[in-house]
mmCIF file of C-alpha atoms in Angstrom:
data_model
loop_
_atom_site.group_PDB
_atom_site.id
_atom_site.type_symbol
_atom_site.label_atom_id
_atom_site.label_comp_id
_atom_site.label_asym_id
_atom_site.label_seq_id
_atom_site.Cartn_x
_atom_site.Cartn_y
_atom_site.Cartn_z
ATOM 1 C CA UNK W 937 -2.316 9.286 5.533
ATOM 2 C CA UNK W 938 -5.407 10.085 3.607
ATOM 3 C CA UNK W 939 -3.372 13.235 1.835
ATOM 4 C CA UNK W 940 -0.923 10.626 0.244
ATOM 5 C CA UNK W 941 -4.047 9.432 -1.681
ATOM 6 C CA UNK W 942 -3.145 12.319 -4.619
ATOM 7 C CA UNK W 943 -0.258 11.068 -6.820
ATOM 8 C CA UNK W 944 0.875 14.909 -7.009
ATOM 9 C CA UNK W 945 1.126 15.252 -2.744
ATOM 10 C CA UNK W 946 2.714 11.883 -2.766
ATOM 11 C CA UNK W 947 5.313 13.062 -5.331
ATOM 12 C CA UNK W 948 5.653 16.427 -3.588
ATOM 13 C CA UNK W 949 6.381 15.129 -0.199
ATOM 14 C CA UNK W 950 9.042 12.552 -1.895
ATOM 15 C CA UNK W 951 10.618 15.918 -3.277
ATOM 16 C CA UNK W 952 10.119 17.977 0.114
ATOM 17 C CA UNK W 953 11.828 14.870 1.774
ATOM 18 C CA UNK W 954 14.796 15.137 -0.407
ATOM 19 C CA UNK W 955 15.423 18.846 -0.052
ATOM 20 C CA UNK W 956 13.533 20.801 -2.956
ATOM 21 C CA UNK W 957 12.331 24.314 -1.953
ATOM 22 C CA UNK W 958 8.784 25.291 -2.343
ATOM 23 C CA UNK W 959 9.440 26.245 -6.268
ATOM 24 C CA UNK W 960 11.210 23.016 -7.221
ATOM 25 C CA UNK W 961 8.486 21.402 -6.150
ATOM 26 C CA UNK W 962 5.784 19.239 -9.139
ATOM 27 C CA UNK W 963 7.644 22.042 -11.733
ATOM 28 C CA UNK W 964 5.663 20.283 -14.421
ATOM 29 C CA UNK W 965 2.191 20.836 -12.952
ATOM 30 C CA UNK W 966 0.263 24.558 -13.077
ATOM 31 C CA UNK W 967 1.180 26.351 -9.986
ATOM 32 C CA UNK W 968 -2.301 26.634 -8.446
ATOM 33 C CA UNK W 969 -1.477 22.642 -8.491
ATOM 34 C CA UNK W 970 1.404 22.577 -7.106
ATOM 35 C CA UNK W 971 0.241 24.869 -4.184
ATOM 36 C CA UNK W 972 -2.838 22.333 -3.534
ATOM 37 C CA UNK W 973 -0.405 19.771 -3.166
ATOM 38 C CA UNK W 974 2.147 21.843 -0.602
ATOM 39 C CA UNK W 975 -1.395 22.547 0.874
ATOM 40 C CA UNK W 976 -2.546 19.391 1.372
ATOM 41 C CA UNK W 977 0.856 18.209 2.959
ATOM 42 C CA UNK W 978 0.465 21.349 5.508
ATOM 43 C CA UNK W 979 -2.708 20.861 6.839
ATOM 44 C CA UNK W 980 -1.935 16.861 7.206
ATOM 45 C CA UNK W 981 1.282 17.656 9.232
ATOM 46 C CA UNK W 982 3.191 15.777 7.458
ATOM 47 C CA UNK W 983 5.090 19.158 6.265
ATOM 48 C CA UNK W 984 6.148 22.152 8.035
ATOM 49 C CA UNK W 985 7.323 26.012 7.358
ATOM 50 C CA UNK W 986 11.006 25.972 7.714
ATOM 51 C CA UNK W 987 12.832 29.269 9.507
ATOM 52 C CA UNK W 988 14.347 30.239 6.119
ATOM 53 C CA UNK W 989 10.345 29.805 4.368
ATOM 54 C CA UNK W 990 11.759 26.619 2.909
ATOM 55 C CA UNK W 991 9.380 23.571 3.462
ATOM 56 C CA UNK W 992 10.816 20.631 5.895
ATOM 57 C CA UNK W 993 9.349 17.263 6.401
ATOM 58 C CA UNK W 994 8.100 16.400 9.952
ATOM 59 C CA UNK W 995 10.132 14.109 11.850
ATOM 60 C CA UNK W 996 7.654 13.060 14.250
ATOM 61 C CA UNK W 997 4.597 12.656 12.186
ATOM 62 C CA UNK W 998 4.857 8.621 11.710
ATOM 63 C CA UNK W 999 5.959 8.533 15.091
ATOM 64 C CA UNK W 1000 3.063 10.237 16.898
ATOM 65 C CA UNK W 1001 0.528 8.017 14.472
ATOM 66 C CA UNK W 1002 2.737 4.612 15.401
ATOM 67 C CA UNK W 1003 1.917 5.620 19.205
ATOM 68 C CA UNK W 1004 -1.381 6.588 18.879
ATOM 69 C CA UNK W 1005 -1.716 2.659 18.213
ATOM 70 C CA UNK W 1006 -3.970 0.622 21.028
ATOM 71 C CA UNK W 1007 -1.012 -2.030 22.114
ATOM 72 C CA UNK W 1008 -2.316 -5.287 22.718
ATOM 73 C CA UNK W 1009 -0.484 -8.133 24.159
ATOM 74 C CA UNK W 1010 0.367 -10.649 21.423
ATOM 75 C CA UNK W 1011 -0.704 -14.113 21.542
ATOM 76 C CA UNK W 1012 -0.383 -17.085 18.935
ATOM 77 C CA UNK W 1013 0.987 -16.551 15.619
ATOM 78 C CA UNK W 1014 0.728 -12.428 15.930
ATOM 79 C CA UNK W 1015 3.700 -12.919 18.342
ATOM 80 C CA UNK W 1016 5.964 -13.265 15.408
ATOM 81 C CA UNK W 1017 4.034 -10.958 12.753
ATOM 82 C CA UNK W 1018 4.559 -7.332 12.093
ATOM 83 C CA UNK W 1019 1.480 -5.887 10.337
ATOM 84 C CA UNK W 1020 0.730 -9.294 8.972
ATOM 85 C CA UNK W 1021 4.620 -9.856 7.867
ATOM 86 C CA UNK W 1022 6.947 -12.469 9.785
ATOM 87 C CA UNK W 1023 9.195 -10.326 11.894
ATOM 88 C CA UNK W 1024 10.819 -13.145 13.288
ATOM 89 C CA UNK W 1025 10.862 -17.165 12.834
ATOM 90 C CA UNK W 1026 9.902 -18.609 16.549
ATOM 91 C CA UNK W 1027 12.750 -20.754 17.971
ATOM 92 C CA UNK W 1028 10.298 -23.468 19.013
ATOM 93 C CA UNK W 1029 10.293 -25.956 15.547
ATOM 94 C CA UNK W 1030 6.421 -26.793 16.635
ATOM 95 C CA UNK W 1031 5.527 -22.837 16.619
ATOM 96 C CA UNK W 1032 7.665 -22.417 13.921
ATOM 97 C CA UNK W 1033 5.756 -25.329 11.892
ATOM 98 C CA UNK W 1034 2.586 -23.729 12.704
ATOM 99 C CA UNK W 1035 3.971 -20.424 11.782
ATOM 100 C CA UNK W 1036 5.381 -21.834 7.830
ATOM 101 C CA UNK W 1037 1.994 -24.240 7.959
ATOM 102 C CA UNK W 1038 -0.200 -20.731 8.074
ATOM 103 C CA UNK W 1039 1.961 -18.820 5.395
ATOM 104 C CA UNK W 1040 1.574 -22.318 3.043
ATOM 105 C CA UNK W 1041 -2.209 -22.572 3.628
ATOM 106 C CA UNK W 1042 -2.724 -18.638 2.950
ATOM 107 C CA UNK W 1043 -0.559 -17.787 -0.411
ATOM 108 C CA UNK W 1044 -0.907 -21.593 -2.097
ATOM 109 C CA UNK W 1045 -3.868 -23.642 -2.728
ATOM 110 C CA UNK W 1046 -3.186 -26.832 -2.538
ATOM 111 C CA UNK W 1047 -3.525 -27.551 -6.264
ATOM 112 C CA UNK W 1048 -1.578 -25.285 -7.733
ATOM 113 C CA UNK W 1049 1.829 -25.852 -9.392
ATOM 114 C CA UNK W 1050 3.796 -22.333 -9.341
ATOM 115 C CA UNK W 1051 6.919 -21.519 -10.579
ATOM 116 C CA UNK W 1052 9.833 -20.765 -8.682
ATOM 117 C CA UNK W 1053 9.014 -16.779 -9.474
ATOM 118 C CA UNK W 1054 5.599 -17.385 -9.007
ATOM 119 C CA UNK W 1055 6.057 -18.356 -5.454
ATOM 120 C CA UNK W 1056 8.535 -15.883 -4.709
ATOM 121 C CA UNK W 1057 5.933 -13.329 -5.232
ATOM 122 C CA UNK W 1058 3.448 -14.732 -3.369
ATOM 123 C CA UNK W 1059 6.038 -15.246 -0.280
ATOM 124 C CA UNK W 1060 6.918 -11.206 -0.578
ATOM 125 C CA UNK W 1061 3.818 -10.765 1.570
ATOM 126 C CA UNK W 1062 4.953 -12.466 4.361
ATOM 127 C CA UNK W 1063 8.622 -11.264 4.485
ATOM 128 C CA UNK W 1064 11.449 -10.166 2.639
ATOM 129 C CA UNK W 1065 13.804 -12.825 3.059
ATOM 130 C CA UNK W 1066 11.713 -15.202 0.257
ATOM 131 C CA UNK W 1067 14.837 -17.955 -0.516
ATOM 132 C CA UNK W 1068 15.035 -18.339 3.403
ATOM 133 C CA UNK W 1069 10.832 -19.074 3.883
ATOM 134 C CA UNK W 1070 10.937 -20.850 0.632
ATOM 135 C CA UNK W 1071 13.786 -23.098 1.919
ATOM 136 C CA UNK W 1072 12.112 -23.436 5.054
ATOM 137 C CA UNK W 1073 8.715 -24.594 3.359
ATOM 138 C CA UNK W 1074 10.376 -27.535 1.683
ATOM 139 C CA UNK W 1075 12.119 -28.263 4.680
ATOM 140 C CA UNK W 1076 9.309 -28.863 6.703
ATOM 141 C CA UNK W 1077 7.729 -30.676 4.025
ATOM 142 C CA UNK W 1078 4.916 -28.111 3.271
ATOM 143 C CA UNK W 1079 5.986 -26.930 -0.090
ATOM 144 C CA UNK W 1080 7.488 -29.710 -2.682
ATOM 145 C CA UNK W 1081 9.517 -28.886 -5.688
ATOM 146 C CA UNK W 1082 10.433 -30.908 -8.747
ATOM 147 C CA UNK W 1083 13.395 -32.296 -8.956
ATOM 148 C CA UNK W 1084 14.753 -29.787 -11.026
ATOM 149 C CA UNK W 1085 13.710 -27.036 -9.360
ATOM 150 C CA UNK W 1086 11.330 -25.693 -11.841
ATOM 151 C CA UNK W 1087 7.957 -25.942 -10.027
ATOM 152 C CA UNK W 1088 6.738 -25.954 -6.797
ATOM 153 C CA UNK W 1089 2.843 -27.119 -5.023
ATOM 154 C CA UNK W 1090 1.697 -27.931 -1.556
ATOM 155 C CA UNK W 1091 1.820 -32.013 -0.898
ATOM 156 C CA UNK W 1092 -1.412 -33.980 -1.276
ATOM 157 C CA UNK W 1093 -1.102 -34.722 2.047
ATOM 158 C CA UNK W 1094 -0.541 -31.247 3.113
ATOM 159 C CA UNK W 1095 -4.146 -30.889 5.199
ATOM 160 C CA UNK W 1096 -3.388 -27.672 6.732
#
C-alpha cells in the first residue's frame, strides 16, 4: 500500500488498470519518472509483466492482503461495522438504537446546529446511504430538525 503514497504510481496503476501499455503510461512526466513509477508498482506486486511485455494489474494482490487479516470474532457494535462503516442496520430496534446513538454521539456535538449538507457529510463516514441514517436519526429521536428542514442538532436531552 505504501507505493500508492506517490501521486505519479497512484496515477500509473489507475492507467495500468485501464489498459495503457508501458509507454502510455504518466506521458507527461520525464521517462526516468515514469519508469520509477512502473518500478515502484513492480516491486509492490501490485503490477506484473504481461506475456506480450505489456504491464497487467494483479488480481490477487488485495485479496492476499484482505486474508492476511487476523479474524476476530465480532462482538457489540463491530458486529454491524465494516472498517468503522455500518455494513448493516441490526434488526433488534434496541441494538439498532445503540448502533444510531454511537454514530450521533461521534459526528455531532451536542451543541451544534448543522445544516442539512453539513450533516450529510459528516454521516458519509459511517455509510453511504446518508438520507436513510439521517431519517433514521430523527426517527429515533437522536437528531432533531427544524421544522422546515433547514437545520439539524442533537436534543438537549440527548445524553448519549
Amino acid at each position: 500500500m505504501a507505493a500508492l503514497a506517490s501521486d505519479d504510481a497512484r496515477t500509473a496503476y489507475a492507467q495500468i488498470v485501464l489498459g495503457a501499455r508501458p509507454a502510455e503510461v504518466l506521458p507527461e512526466v520525464k521517462e526516468q519518472r515514469r519508469d520509477k513509477a512502473i518500478r515502484v508498482l513492480l516491486e509492490a506486486g501490485l503490477v506484473e509483466t504481461t506475456a506480450d511485455g505489456g504491464l497487467g494489474a494483479s488480481g490477487t494482490v488485495f485479496r492476499d492482503l484482505l486474508s492476511q487479516q487476523p479474524r476476530q470474532p465480532k462482538t457489540g457494535l463491530a458486529r454491524f461495522l465494516r472498517l468503522g462503516r455500518i455494513d448493516r442496520y441490526p434488526s433488534s430496534l434496541s441494538e439498532r438504537r445503540e448502533l444510531l446513538a454511537w454514530v450521533a454521539a461521534d459526528a455531532i456535538r451536542p451543541d451544534e446546529v448543522l445544516t442539512e449538507r453539513q450533516v450529510n457529510d459528516r454521516l458519509l463516514n459511517y455509510t453511504d446511504d446518508v438520507v436513510l441514517l439521517r431519517r433514521y436519526l430523527v426517527d429515533f429521536g437522536l437528531l432533531e430538525r427544524t421544522r422546515s428542514g433547514s437545520a439539524y442538532a442533537r436534543p438537549a436531552t440527548d445524553a448519549s
